GROMACS .gro file of C-alpha atoms in nm:
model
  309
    1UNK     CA    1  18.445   6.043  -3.953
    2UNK     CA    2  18.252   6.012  -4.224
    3UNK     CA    3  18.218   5.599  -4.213
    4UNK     CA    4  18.057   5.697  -3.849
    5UNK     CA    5  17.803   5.901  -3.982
    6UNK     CA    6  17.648   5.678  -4.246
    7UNK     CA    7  17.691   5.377  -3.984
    8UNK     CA    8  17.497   5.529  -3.741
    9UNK     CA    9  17.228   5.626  -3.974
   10UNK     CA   10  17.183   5.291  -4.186
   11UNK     CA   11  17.006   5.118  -3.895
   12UNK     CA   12  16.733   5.441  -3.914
   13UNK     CA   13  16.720   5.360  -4.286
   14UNK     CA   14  16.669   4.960  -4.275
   15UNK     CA   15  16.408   5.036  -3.965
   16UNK     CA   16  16.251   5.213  -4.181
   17UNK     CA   17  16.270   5.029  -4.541
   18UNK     CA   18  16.150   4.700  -4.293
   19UNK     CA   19  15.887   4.874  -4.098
   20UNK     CA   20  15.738   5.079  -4.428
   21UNK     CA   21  15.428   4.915  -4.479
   22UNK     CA   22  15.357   4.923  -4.094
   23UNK     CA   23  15.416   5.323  -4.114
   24UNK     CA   24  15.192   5.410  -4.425
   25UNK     CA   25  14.916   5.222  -4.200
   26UNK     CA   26  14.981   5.404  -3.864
   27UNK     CA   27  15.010   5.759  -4.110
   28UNK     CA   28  14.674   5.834  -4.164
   29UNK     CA   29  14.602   5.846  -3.803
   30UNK     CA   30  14.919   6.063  -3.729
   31UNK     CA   31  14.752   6.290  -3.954
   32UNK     CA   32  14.427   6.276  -3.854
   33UNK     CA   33  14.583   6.405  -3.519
   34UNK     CA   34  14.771   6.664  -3.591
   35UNK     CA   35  14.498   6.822  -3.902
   36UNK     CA   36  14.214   6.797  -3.684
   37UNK     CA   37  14.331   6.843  -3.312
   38UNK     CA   38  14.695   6.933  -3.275
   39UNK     CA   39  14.701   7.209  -3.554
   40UNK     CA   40  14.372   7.396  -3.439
   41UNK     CA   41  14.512   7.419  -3.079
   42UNK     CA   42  14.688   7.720  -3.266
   43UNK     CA   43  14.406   7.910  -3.267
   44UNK     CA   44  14.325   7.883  -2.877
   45UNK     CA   45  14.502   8.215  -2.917
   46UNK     CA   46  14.146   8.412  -3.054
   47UNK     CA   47  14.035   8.335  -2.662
   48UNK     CA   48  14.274   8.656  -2.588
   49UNK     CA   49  14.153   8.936  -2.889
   50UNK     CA   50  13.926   9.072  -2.979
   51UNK     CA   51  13.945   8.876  -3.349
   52UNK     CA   52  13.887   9.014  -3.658
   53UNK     CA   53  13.821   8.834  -3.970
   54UNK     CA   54  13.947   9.062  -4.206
   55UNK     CA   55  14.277   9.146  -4.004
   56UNK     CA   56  14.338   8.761  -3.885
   57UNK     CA   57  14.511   8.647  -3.597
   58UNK     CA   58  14.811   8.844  -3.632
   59UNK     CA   59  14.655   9.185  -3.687
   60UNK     CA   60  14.350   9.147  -3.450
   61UNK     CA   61  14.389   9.303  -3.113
   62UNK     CA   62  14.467   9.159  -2.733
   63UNK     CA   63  14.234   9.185  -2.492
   64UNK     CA   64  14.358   8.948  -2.204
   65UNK     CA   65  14.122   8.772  -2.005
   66UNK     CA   66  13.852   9.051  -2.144
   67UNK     CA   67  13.644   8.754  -2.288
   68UNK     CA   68  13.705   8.485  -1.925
   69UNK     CA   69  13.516   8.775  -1.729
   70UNK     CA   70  13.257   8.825  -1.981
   71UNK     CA   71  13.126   8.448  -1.983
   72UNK     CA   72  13.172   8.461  -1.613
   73UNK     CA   73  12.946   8.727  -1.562
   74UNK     CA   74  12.675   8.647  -1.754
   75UNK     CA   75  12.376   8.522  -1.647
   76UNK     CA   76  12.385   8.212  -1.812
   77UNK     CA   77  12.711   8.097  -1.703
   78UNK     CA   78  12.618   7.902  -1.382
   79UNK     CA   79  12.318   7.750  -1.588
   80UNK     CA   80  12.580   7.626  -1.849
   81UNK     CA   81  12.811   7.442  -1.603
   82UNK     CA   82  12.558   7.313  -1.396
   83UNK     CA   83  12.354   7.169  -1.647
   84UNK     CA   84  12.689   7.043  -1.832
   85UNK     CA   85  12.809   6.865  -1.512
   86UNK     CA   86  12.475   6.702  -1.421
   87UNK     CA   87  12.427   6.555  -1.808
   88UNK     CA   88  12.760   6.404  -1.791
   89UNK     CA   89  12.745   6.304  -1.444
   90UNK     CA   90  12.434   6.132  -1.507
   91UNK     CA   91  12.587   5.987  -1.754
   92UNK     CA   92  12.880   5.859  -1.565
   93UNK     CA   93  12.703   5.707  -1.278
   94UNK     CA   94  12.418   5.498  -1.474
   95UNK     CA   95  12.613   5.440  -1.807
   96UNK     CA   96  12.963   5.386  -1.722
   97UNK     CA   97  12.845   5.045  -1.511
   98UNK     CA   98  12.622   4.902  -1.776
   99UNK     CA   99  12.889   4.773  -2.040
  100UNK     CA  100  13.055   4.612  -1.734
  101UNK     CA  101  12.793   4.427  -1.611
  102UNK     CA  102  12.683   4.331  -2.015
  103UNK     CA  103  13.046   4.220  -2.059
  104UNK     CA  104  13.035   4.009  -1.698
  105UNK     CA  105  12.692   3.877  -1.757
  106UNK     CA  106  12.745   3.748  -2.104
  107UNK     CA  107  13.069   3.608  -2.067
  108UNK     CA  108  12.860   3.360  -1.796
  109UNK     CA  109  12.656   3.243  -2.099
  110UNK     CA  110  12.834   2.886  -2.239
  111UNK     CA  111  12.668   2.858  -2.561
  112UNK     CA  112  12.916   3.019  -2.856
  113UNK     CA  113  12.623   3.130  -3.170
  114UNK     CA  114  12.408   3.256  -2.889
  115UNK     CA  115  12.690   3.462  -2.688
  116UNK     CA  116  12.779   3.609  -3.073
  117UNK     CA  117  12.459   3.628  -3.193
  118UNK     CA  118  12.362   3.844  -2.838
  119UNK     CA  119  12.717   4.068  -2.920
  120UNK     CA  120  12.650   4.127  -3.265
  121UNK     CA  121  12.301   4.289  -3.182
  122UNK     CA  122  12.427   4.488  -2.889
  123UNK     CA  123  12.663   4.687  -3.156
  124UNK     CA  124  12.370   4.756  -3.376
  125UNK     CA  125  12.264   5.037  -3.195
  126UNK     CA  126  12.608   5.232  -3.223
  127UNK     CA  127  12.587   5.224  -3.592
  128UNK     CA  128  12.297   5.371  -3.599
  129UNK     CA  129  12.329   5.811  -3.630
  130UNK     CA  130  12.271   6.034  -3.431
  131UNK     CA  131  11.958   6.173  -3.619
  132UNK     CA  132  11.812   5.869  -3.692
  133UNK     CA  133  11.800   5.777  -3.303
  134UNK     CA  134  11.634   6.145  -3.180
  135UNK     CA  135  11.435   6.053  -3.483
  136UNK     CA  136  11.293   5.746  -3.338
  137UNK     CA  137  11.249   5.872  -3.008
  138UNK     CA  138  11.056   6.151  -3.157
  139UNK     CA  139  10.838   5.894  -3.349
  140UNK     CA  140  10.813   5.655  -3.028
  141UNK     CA  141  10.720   5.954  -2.752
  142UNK     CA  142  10.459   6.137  -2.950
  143UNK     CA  143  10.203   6.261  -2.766
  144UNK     CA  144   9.947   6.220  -3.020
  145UNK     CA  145  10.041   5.937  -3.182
  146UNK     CA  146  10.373   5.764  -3.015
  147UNK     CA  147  10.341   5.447  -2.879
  148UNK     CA  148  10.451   5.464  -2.548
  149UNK     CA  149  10.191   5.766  -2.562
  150UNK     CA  150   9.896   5.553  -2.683
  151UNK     CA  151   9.974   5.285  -2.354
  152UNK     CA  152   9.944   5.547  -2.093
  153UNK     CA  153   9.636   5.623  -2.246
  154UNK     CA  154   9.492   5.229  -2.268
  155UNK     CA  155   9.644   5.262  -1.930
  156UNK     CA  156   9.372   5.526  -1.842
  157UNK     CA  157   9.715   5.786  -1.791
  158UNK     CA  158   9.724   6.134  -1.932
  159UNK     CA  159   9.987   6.164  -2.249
  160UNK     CA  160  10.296   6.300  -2.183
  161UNK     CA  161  10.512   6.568  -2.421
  162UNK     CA  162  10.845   6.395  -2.332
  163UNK     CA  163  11.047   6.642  -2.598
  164UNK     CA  164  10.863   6.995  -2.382
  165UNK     CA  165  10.966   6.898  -2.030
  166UNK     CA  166  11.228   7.018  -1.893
  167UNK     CA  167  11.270   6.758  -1.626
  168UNK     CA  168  11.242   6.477  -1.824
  169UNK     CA  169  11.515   6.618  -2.047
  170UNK     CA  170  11.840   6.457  -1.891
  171UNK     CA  171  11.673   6.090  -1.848
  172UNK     CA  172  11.581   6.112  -2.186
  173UNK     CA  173  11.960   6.208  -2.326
  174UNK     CA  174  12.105   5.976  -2.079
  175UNK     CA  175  11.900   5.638  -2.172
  176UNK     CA  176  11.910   5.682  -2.501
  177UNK     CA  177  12.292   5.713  -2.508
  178UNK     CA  178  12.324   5.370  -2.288
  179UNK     CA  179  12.108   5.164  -2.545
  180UNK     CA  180  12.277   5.321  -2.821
  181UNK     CA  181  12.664   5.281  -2.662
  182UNK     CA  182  12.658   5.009  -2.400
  183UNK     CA  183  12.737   4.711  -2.674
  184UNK     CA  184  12.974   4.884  -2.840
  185UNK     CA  185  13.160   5.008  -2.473
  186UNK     CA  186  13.166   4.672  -2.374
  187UNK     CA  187  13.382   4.499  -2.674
  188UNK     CA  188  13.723   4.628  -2.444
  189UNK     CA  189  13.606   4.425  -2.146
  190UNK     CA  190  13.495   4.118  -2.341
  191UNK     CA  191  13.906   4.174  -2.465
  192UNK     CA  192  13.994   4.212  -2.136
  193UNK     CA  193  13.817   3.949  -1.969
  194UNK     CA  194  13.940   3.694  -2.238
  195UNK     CA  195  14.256   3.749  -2.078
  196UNK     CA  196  14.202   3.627  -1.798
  197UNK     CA  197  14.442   3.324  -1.724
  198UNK     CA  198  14.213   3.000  -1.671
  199UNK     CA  199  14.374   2.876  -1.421
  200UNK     CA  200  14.233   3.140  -1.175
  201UNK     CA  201  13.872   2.960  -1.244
  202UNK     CA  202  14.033   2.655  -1.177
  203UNK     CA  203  14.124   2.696  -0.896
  204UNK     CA  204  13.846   2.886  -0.752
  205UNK     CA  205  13.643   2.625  -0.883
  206UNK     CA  206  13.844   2.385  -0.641
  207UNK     CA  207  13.824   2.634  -0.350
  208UNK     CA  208  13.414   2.567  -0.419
  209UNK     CA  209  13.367   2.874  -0.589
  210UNK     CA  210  13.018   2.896  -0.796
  211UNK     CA  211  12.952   3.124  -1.101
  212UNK     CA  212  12.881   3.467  -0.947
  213UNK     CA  213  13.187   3.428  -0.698
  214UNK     CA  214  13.430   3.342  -0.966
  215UNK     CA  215  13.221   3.678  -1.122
  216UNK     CA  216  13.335   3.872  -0.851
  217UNK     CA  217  13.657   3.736  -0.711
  218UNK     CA  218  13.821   3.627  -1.046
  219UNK     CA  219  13.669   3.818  -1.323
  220UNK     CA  220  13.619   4.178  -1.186
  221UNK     CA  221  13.944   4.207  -1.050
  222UNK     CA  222  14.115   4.094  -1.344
  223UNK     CA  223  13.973   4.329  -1.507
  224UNK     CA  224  13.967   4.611  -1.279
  225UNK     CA  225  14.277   4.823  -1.382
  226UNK     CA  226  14.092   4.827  -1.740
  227UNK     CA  227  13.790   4.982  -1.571
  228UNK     CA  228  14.024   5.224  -1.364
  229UNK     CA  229  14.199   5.354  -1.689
  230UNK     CA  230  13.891   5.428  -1.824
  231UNK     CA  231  13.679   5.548  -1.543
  232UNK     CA  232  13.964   5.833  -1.552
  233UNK     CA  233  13.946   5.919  -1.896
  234UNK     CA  234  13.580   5.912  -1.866
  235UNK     CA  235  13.577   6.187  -1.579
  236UNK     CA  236  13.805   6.377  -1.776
  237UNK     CA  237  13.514   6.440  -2.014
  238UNK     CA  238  13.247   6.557  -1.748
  239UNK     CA  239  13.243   6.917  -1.876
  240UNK     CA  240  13.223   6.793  -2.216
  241UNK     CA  241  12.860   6.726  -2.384
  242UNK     CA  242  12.857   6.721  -2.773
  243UNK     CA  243  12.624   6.933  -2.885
  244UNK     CA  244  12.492   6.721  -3.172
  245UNK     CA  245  12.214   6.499  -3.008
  246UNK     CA  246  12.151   6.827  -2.806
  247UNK     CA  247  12.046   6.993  -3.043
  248UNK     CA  248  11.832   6.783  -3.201
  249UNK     CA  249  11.647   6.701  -2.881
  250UNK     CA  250  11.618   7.061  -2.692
  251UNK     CA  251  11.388   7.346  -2.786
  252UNK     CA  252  11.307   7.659  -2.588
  253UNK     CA  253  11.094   7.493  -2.319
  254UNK     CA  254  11.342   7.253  -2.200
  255UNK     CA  255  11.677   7.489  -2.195
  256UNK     CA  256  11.662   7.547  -1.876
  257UNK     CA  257  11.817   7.215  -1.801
  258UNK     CA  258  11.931   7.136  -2.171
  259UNK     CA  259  12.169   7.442  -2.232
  260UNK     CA  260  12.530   7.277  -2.187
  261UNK     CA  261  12.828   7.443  -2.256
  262UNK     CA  262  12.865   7.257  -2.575
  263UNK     CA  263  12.519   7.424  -2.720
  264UNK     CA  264  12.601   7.793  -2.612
  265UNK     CA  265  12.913   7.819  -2.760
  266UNK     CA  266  12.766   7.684  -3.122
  267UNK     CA  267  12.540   7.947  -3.105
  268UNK     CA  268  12.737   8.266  -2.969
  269UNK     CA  269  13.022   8.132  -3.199
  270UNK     CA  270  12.924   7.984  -3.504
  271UNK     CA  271  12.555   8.155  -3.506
  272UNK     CA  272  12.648   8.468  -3.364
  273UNK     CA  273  13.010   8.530  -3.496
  274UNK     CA  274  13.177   8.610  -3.149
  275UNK     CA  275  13.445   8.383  -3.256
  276UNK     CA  276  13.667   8.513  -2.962
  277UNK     CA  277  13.390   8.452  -2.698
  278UNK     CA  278  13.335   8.118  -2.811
  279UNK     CA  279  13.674   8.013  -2.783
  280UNK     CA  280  13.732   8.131  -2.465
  281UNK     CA  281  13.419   7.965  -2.344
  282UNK     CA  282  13.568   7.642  -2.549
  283UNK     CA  283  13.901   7.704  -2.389
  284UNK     CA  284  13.756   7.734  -2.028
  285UNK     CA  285  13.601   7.385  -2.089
  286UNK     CA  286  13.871   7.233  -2.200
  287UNK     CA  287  14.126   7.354  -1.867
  288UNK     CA  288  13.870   7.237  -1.644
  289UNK     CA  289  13.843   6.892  -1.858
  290UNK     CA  290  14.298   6.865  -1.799
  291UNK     CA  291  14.262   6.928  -1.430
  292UNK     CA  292  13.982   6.687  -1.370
  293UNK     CA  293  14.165   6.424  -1.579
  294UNK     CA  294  14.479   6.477  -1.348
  295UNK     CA  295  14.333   6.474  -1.028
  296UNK     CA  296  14.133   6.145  -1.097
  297UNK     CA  297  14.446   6.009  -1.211
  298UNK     CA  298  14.676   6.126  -0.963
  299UNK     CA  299  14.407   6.026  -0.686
  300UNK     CA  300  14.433   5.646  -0.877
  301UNK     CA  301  14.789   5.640  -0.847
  302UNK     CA  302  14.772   5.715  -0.456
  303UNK     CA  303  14.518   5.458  -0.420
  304UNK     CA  304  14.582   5.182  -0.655
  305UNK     CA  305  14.850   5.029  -0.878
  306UNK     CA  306  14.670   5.162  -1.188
  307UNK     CA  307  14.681   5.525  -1.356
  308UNK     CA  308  14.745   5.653  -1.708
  309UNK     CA  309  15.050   5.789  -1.673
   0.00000   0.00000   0.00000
């Protein structure tokens, strides 16, 4: 009995004396996980008391959904998720097609140093932070002295205050992020288009294909269940706006369409100290994130070969 025991363990035990170097790599990230996203799910359970700091988790009261209704009836609640869902949807529709078409458009161009030297550049931007880019917009749109300013005026135009209007708000969160992300979103389609077996060119090149139809009937559907998988983990996110760049870009003239979700619950939370509120709010964002992740997924597996899971 015994002789079974340590036989059916010493396969575990070379596995893992073979594979160690491979798991010290991959352990970092395992805990990165669990510290900073698995291990604070814990505390989801503030949403439902009333949470006090001095009595903890265990000692502060239940309220139930107390905290659901409260955000719900507010008058800022409808503001919140609209202007959450139009930022991201905005975001969606104009930036989610632009590291596609880079990645298609460049991988036409024949000449190696210029494709890499065109690549390289396009990452730049990503590299750059966050306050360093509102920075430069800042510096760029000033209406006294930006330079997009001072050419509507040699234009004989009236200077604009880009950073006060309201309406100008969303187009200026959504470009930015597309010249800051689009090189660095398109480095998994330039993998998955290298994948693409040659011999499909070849023989649409003997069917009398020409470059944009071997684009669009070799190429993009190659590469199409990459796009699928992460058109659905993009939608999954279209009730979540980081409040970083936000922040740095709205001020009390342009809330009215620059107050996310994101934004109020840094403020009621962290500023204010309604810990519970905020992470109801928090919690409320994150449901309607799962269900919109599994119905774009589910609707992907009824309509095409590809889903997550």
């Amino acid at each position: 009995m015994q002789k079974t025991k340590n036989t059916k363990k010493e396969p575990l035990r070379k596995l893992l004396k073979r594979d160690r170097l491979l798991i010290l790599m991959v352990l970092p990230c395992i805990l990165y996980f669990l510290i900073f996203h698995y291990v604070p799910m814990l505390w989801n359970v503030v949403a439902f008391q009333d949470y006090n700091v001095r009595k903890g988790i265990t000692g502060s009261s239940w309220v139930g959904l107390t905290h659901f209704i409260r955000f719900f009836e507010s008058p800022y609640a409808f503001r919140l998720i609209r202007n959450t869902f139009l930022l991201s949807f905005m975001d969606l529709i104009m930036g989610f097609p632009v590291p596609i078409l880079f990645a298609l458009l460049l991988n036409e161009i024949k000449t190696n140093w210029v494709k890499r030297a065109v690549q390289t550049f396009s990452y730049l931007p990503h590299f750059i932070s966050v306050v360093v880019v509102v920075g430069m917009m800042k510096i760029f749109l000033s209406p006294t002295d930006g330079i997009v300013n001072l050419a509507i005026a040699a234009l004989g135009g009236t200077p604009v205050n880009f950073f006060s209007s309201a309406g100008l708000f969303r187009w200026l969160y959504v470009f930015s992020n597309i010249w800051q992300n689009f090189g660095w979103d398109s480095i998994i389609y330039f993998a998955a288009i290298s994948g693409v077996n040659p011999e499909l060119y070849e023989a649409a090149i003997v069917d009398g294909a020409g470059r944009w139809k071997k684009m669009f009937y070799v190429t993009l559907p190659c590469i199409s269940p990459t796009i699928i998988v992460l058109l659905i983990m993009r939608i999954g996110w279209l009730l979540s706006v980081g409040f970083e760049k936000i922040i740095l870009m709205y001020n009390e003239a342009t809330y009215e369409t620059a107050d996310v979700i994101s934004t109020y619950v840094y403020r009621v939370g962290l500023l204010n100290s309604d810990f519970s509120y905020g992470t109801a709010i928090g919690l409320f964002n994150c449901m309607v994130s799962l269900v919109l992740i599994l119905a774009a997924n589910a609707f992907s597996r009824k309509f095409s070969d590809t889903s997550l899971f």
